[in-house]
PDB file of C-alpha atoms in Angstrom:
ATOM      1  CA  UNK A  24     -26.663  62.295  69.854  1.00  0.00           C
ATOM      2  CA  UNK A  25     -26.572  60.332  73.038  1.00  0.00           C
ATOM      3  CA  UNK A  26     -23.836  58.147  71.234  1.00  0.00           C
ATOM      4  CA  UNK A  27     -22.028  60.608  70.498  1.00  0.00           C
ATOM      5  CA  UNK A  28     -21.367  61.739  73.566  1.00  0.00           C
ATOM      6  CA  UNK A  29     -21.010  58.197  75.632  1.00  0.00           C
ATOM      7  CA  UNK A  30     -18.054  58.227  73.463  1.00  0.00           C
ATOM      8  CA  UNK A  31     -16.215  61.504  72.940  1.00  0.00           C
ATOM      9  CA  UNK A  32     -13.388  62.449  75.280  1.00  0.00           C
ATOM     10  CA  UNK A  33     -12.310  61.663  78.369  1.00  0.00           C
ATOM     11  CA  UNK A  34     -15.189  59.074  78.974  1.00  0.00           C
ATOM     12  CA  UNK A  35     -14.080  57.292  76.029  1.00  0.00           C
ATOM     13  CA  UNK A  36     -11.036  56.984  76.848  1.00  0.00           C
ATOM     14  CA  UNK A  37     -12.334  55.259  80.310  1.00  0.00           C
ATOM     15  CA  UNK A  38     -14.158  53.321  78.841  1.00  0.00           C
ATOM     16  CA  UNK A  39     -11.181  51.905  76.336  1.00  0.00           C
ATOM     17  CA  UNK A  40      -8.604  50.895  79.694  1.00  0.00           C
ATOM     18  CA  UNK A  41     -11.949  49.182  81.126  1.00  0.00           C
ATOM     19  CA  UNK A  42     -12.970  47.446  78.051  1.00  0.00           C
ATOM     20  CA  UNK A  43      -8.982  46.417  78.114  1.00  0.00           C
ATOM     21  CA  UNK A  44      -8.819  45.131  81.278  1.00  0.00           C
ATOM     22  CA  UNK A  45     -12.295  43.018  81.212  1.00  0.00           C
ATOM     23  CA  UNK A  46     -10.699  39.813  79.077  1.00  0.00           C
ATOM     24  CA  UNK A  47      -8.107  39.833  81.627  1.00  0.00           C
ATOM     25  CA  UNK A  48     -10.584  39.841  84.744  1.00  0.00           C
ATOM     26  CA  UNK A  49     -12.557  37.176  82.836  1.00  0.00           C
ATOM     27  CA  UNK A  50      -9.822  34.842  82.613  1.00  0.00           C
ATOM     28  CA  UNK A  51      -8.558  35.175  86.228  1.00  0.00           C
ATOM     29  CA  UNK A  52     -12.010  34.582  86.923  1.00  0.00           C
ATOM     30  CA  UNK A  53     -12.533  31.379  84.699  1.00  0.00           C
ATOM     31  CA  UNK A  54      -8.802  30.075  85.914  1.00  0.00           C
ATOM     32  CA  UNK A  55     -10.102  29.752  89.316  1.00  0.00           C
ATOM     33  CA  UNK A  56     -13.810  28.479  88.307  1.00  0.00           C
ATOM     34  CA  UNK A  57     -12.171  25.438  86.657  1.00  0.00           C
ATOM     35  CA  UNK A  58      -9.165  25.042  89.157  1.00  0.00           C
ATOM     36  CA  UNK A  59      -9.772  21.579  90.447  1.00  0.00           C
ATOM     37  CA  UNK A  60      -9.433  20.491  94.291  1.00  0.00           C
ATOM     38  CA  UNK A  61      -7.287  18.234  95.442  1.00  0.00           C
ATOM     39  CA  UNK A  62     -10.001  16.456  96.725  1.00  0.00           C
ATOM     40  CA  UNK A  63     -12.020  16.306  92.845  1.00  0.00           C
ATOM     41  CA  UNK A  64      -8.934  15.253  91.538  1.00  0.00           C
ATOM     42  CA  UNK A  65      -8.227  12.250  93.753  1.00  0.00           C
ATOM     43  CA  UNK A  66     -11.978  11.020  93.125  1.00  0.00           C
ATOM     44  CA  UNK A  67     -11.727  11.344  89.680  1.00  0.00           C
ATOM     45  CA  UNK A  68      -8.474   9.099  89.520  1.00  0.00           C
ATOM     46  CA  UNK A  69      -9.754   6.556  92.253  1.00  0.00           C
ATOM     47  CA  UNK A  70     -13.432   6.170  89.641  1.00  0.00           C
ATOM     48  CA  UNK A  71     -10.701   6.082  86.720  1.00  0.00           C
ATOM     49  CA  UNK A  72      -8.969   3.186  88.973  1.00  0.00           C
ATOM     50  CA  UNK A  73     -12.012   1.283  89.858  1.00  0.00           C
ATOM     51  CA  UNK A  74     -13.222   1.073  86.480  1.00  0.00           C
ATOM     52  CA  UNK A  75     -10.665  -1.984  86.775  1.00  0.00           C
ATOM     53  CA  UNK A  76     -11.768  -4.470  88.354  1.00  0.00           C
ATOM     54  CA  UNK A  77      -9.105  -7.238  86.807  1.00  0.00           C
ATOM     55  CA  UNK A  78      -6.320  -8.213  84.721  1.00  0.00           C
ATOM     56  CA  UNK A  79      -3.889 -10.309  83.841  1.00  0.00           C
ATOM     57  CA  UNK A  80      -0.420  -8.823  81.862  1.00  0.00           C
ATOM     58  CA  UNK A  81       3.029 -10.225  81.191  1.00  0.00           C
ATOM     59  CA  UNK A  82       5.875  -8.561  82.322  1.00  0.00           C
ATOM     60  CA  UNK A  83       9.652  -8.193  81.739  1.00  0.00           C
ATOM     61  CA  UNK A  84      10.512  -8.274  85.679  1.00  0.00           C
ATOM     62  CA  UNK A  85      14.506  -6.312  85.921  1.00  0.00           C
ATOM     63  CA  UNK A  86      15.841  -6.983  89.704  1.00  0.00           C
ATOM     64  CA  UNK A  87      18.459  -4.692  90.778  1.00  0.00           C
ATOM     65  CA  UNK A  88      19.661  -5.492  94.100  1.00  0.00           C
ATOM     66  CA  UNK A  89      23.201  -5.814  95.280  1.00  0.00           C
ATOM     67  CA  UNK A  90      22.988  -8.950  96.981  1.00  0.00           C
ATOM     68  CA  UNK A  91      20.907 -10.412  94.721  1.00  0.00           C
ATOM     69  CA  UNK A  92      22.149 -12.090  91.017  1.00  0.00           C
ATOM     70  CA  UNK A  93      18.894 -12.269  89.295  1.00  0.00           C
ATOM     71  CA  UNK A  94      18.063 -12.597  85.398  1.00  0.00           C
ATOM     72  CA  UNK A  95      15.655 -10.349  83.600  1.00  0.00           C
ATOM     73  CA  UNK A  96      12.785 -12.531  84.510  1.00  0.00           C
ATOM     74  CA  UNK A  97       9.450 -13.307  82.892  1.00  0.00           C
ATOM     75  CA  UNK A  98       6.354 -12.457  84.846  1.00  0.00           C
ATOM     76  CA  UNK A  99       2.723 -12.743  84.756  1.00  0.00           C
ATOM     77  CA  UNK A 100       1.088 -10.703  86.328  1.00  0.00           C
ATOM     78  CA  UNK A 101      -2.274 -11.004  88.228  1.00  0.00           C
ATOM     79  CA  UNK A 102      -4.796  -8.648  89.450  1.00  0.00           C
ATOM     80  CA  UNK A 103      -8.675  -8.462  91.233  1.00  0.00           C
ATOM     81  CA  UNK A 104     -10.855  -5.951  93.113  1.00  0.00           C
ATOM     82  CA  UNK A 105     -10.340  -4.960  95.672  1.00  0.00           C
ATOM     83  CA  UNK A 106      -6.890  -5.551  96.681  1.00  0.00           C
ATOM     84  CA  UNK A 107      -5.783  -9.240  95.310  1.00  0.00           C
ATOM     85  CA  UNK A 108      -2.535  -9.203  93.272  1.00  0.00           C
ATOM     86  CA  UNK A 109       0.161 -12.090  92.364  1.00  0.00           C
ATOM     87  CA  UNK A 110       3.469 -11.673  90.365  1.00  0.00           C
ATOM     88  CA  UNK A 111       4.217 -14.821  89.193  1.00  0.00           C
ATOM     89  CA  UNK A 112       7.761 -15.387  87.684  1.00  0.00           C
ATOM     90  CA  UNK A 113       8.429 -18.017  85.236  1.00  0.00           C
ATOM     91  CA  UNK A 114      11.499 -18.870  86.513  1.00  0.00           C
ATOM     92  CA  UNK A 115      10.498 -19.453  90.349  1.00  0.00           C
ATOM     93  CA  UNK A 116      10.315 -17.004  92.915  1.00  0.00           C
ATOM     94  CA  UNK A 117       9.636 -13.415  92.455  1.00  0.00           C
ATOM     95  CA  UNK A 118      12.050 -11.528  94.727  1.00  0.00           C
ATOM     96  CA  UNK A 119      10.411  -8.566  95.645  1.00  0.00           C
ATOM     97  CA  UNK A 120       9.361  -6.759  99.135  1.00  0.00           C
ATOM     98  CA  UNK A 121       6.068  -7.266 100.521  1.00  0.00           C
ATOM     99  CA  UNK A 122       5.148  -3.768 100.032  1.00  0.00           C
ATOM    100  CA  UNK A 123       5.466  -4.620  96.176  1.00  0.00           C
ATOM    101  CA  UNK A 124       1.087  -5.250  96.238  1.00  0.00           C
ATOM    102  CA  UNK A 125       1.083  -1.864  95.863  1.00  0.00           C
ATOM    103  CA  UNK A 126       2.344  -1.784  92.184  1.00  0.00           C
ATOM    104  CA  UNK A 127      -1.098  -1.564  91.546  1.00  0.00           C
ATOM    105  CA  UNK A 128      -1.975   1.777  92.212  1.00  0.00           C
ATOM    106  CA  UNK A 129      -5.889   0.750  93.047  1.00  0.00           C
ATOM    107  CA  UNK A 130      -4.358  -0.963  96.293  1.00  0.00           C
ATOM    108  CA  UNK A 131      -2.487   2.104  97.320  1.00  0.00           C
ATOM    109  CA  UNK A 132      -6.638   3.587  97.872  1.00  0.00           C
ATOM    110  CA  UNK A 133      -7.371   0.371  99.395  1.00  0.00           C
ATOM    111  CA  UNK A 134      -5.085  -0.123 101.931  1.00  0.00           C
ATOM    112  CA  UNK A 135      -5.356   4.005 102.837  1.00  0.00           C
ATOM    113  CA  UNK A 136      -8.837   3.581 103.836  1.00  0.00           C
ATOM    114  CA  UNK A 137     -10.208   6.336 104.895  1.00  0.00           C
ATOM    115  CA  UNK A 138      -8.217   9.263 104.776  1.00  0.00           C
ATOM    116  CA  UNK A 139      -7.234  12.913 105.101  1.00  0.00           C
ATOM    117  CA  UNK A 140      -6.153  14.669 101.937  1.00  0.00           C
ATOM    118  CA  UNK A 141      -3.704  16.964 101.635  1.00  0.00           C
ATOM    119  CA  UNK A 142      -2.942  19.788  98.451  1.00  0.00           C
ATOM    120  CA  UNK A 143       1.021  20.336  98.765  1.00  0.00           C
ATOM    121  CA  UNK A 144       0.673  22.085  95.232  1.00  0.00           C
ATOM    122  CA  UNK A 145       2.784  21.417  92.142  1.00  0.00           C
ATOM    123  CA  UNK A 146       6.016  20.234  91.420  1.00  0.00           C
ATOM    124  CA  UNK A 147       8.373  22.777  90.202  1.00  0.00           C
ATOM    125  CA  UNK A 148       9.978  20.641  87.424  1.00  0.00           C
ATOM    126  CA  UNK A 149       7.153  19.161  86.452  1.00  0.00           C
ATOM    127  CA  UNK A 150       4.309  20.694  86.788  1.00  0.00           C
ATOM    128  CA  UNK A 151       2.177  17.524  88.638  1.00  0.00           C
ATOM    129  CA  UNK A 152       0.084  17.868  91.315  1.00  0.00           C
ATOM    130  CA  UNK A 153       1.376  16.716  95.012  1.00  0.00           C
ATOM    131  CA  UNK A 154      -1.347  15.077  97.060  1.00  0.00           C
ATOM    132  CA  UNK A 155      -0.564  13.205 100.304  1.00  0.00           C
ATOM    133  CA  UNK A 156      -3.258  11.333 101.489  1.00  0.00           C
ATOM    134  CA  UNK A 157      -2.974  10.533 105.602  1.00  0.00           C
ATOM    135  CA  UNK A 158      -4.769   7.355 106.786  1.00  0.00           C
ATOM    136  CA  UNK A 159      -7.264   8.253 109.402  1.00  0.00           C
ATOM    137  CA  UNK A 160      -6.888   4.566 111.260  1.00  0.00           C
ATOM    138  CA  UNK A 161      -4.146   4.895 113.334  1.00  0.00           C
ATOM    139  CA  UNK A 162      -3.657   1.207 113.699  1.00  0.00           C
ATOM    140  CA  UNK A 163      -3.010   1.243 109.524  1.00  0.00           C
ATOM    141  CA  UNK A 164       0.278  -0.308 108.298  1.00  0.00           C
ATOM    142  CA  UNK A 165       0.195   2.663 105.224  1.00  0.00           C
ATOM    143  CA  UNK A 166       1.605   5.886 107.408  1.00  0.00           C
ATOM    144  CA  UNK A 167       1.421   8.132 104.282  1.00  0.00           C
ATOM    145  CA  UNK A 168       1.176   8.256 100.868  1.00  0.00           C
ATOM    146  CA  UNK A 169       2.693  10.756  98.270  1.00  0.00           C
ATOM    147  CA  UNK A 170       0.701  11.035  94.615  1.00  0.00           C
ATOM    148  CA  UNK A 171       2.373  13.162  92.150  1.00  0.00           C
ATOM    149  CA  UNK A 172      -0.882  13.396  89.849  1.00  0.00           C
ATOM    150  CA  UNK A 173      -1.152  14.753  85.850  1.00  0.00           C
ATOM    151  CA  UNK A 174      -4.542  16.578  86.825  1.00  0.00           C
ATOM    152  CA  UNK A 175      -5.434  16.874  83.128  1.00  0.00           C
ATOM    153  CA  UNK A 176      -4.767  12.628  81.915  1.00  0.00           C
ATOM    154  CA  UNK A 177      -5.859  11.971  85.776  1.00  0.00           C
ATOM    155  CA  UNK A 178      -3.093   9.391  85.679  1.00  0.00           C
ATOM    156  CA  UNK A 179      -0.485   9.140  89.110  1.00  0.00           C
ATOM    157  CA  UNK A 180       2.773   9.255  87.755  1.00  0.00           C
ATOM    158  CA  UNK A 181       5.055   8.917  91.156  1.00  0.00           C
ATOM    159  CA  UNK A 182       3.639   7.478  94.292  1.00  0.00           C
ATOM    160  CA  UNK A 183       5.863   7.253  97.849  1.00  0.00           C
ATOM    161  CA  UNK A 184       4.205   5.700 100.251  1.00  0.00           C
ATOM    162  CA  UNK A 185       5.542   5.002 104.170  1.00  0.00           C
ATOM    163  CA  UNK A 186       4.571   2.206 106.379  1.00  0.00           C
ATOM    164  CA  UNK A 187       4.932   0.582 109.925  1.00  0.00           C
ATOM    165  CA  UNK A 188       6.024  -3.021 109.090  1.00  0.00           C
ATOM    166  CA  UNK A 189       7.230  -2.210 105.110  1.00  0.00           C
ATOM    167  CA  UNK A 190       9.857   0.948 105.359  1.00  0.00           C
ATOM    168  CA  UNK A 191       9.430   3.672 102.513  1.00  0.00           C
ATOM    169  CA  UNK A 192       8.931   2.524  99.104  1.00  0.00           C
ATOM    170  CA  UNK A 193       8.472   4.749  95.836  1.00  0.00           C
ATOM    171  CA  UNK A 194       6.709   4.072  92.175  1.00  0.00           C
ATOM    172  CA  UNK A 195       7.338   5.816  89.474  1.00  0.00           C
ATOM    173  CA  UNK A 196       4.844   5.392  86.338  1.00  0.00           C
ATOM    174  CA  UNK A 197       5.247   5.387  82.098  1.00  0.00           C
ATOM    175  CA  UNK A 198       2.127   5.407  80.544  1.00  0.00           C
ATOM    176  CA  UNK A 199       1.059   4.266  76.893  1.00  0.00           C
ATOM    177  CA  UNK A 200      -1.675   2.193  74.766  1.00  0.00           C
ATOM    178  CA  UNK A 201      -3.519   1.708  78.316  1.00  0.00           C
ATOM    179  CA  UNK A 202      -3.265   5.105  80.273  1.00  0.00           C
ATOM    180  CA  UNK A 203      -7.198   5.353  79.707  1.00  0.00           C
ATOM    181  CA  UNK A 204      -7.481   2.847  82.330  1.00  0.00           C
ATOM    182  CA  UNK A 205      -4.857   3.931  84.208  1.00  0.00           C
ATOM    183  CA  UNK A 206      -2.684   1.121  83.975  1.00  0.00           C
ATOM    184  CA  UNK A 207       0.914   1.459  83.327  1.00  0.00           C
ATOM    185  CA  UNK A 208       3.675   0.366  80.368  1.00  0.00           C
ATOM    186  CA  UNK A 209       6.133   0.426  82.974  1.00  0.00           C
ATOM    187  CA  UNK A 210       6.517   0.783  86.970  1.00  0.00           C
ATOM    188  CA  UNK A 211       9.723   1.039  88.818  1.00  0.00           C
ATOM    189  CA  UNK A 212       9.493  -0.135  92.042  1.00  0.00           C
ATOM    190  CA  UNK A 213      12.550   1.256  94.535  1.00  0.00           C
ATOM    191  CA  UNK A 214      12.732   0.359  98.161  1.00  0.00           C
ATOM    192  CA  UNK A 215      15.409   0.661 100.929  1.00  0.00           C
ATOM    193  CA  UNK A 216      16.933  -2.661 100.493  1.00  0.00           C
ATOM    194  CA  UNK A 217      17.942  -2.720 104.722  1.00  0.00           C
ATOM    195  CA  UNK A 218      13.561  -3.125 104.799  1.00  0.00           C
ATOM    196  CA  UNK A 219      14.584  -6.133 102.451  1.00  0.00           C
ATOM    197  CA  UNK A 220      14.143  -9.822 104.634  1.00  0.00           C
ATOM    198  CA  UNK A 221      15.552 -12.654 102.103  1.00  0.00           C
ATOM    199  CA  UNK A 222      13.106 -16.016 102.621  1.00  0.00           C
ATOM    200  CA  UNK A 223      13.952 -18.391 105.116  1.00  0.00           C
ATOM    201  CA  UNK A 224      16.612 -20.759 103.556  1.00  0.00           C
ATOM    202  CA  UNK A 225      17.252 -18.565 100.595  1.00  0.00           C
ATOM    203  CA  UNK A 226      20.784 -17.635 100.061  1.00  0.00           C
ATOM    204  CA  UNK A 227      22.581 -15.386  97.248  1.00  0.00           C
ATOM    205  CA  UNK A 228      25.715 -14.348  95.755  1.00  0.00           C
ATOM    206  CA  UNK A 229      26.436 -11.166  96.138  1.00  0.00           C
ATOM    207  CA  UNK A 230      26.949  -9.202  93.278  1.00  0.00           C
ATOM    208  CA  UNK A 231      28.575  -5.591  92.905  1.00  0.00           C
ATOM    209  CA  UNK A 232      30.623  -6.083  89.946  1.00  0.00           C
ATOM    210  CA  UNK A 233      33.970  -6.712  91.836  1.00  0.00           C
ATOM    211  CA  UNK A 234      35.664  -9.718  93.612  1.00  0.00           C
ATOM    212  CA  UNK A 235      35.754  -8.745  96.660  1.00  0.00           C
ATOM    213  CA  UNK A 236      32.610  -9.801  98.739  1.00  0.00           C
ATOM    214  CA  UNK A 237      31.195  -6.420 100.352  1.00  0.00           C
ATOM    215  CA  UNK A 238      29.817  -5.814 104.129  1.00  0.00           C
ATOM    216  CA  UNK A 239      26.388  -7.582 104.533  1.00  0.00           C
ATOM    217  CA  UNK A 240      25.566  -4.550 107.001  1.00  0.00           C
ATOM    218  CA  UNK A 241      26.666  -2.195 104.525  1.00  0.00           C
ATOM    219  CA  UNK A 242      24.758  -3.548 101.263  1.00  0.00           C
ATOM    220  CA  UNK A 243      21.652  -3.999 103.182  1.00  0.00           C
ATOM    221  CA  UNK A 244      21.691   0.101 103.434  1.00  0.00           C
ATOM    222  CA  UNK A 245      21.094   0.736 100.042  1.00  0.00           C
ATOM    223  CA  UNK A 246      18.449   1.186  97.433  1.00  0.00           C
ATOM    224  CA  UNK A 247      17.081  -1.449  95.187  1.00  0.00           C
ATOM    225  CA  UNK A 248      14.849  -1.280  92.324  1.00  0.00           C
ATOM    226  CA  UNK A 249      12.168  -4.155  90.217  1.00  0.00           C
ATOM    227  CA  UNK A 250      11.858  -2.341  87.311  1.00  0.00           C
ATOM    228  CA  UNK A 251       8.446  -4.248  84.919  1.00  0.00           C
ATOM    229  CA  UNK A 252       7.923  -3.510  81.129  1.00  0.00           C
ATOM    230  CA  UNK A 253       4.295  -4.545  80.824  1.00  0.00           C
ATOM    231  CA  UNK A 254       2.807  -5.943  77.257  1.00  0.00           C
ATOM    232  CA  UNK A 255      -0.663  -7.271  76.029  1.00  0.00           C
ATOM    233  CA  UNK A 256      -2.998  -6.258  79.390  1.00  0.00           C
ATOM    234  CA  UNK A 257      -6.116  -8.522  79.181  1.00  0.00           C
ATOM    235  CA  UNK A 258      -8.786  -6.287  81.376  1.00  0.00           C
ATOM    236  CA  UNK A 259     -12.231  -6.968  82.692  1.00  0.00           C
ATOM    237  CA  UNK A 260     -11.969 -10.616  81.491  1.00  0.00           C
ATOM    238  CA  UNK A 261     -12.271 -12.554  84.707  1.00  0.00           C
ATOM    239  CA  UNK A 262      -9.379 -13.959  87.247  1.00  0.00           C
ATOM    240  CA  UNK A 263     -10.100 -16.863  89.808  1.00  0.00           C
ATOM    241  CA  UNK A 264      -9.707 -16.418  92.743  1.00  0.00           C
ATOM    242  CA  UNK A 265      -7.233 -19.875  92.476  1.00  0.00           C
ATOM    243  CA  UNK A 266      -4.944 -17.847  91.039  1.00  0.00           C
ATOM    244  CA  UNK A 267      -3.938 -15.816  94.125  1.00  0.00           C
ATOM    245  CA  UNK A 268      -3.785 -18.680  96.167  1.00  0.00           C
TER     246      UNK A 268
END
């Protein structure tokens, strides 16, 4: 009897619309139980990072700079905890701006030190997380770094990072056969090529695709790009120290 009335009339019909709406209130609420911070999600990709703590990988090295006439190169490529890393072309010199250490996205942690994290949200197109992290040193040469983070693969696929003595250089990240240690098939490294100092005695042709030689203060205003096809990654094997000197 007492069934039968919980669930005649107008009662019932409550209790229908609140039986409706629970699945709906349960999922809002498990949405934000599992949302992750911004600070979770950088920890999670620095342990991913450190799991690292060497390598050695060749490279297809691709220079595009105006000034600069340089073959696609073959590189080897040299890494160690905590901040140690060497491109060495087989050709000669590697033509690259300082800043380039930071290929390796384990340096871009260790050079930030501590820091200040900041959750800019997602990007539209894309969907990725935007994290800037803001050294606290203020005597740092990194001023600020941009991630643009896949929370669910945990793997940083653009960086920008700004610096005192380096200018503003971006790297943008294609993952494959070794995205479970966060290393990357290919990185494309652009930089403001006016940031760009040539060595001392180094001279090149320039190289636009026309006859005419351009402005020198005009070319160095540009962007360049080193664009590296990775292959074969040897990890956790061992590098000596000779190697990076």
């Amino acid at each position: 009897m007492v069934c039968s009335f919980l669930f005649t009339g107008k009662p019932k019909l409550e209790r229908v619309k609140y039986i409706t709406a629970l699945p709906a209130m349960l999922c809002c609420f498990m949405i934000n139980s599992y949302a992750q911070t911004a600070e979770e999600i950088i920890n999670q990709v620095k342990t991913k990072i450190a799991a690292v703590n060497d390598y050695e990988v060749d490279g297809k090295m691709k220079t595009n700079v105006i000034f600069i006439k340089a073959p696609l190169a073959k590189v080897k490529v040299y890494f160690k905890k905590p901040n140690k890393l060497r491109v060495k072309n087989e050709s000669g010199i590697s033509f690259i701006p300082k800043g380039s250490v930071n290929i390796n996205l384990g340096n871009i942690f260790a050079t930030s030190g501590n820091y200040d994290i900041i959750d800019v949200g997602r990007e539209n197109a894309t969907g990725l997380r935007i994290i800037k992290l803001l050294p606290q040193d203020e005597d740092a040469d990194v001023v600020l770094s941009t991630l643009y983070i896949d929370e669910k693969q945990l793997l940083v696929k653009k960086a920008k990072t700004t610096t005192k003595e380096n200018g503003t250089y971006e790297l943008e990240m294609t993952y494959g056969k070794y995205a479970e240690y966060g290393l990357a098939d290919k990185v494309i490294f652009s930089f403001n090529t006016k940031d760009y100092k040539l060595p001392k005695g180094v001279t090149f042709d320039y190289d636009d695709g026309s006859k005419k030689q351009p402005d020198p203060g005009k070319i160095k205003n540009r962007k360049g790009t080193v664009e590296i096809t990775y292959s074969g990654y040897i990890i956790n094997k061992g590098v000596p120290d000779s190697v990076f000197q």
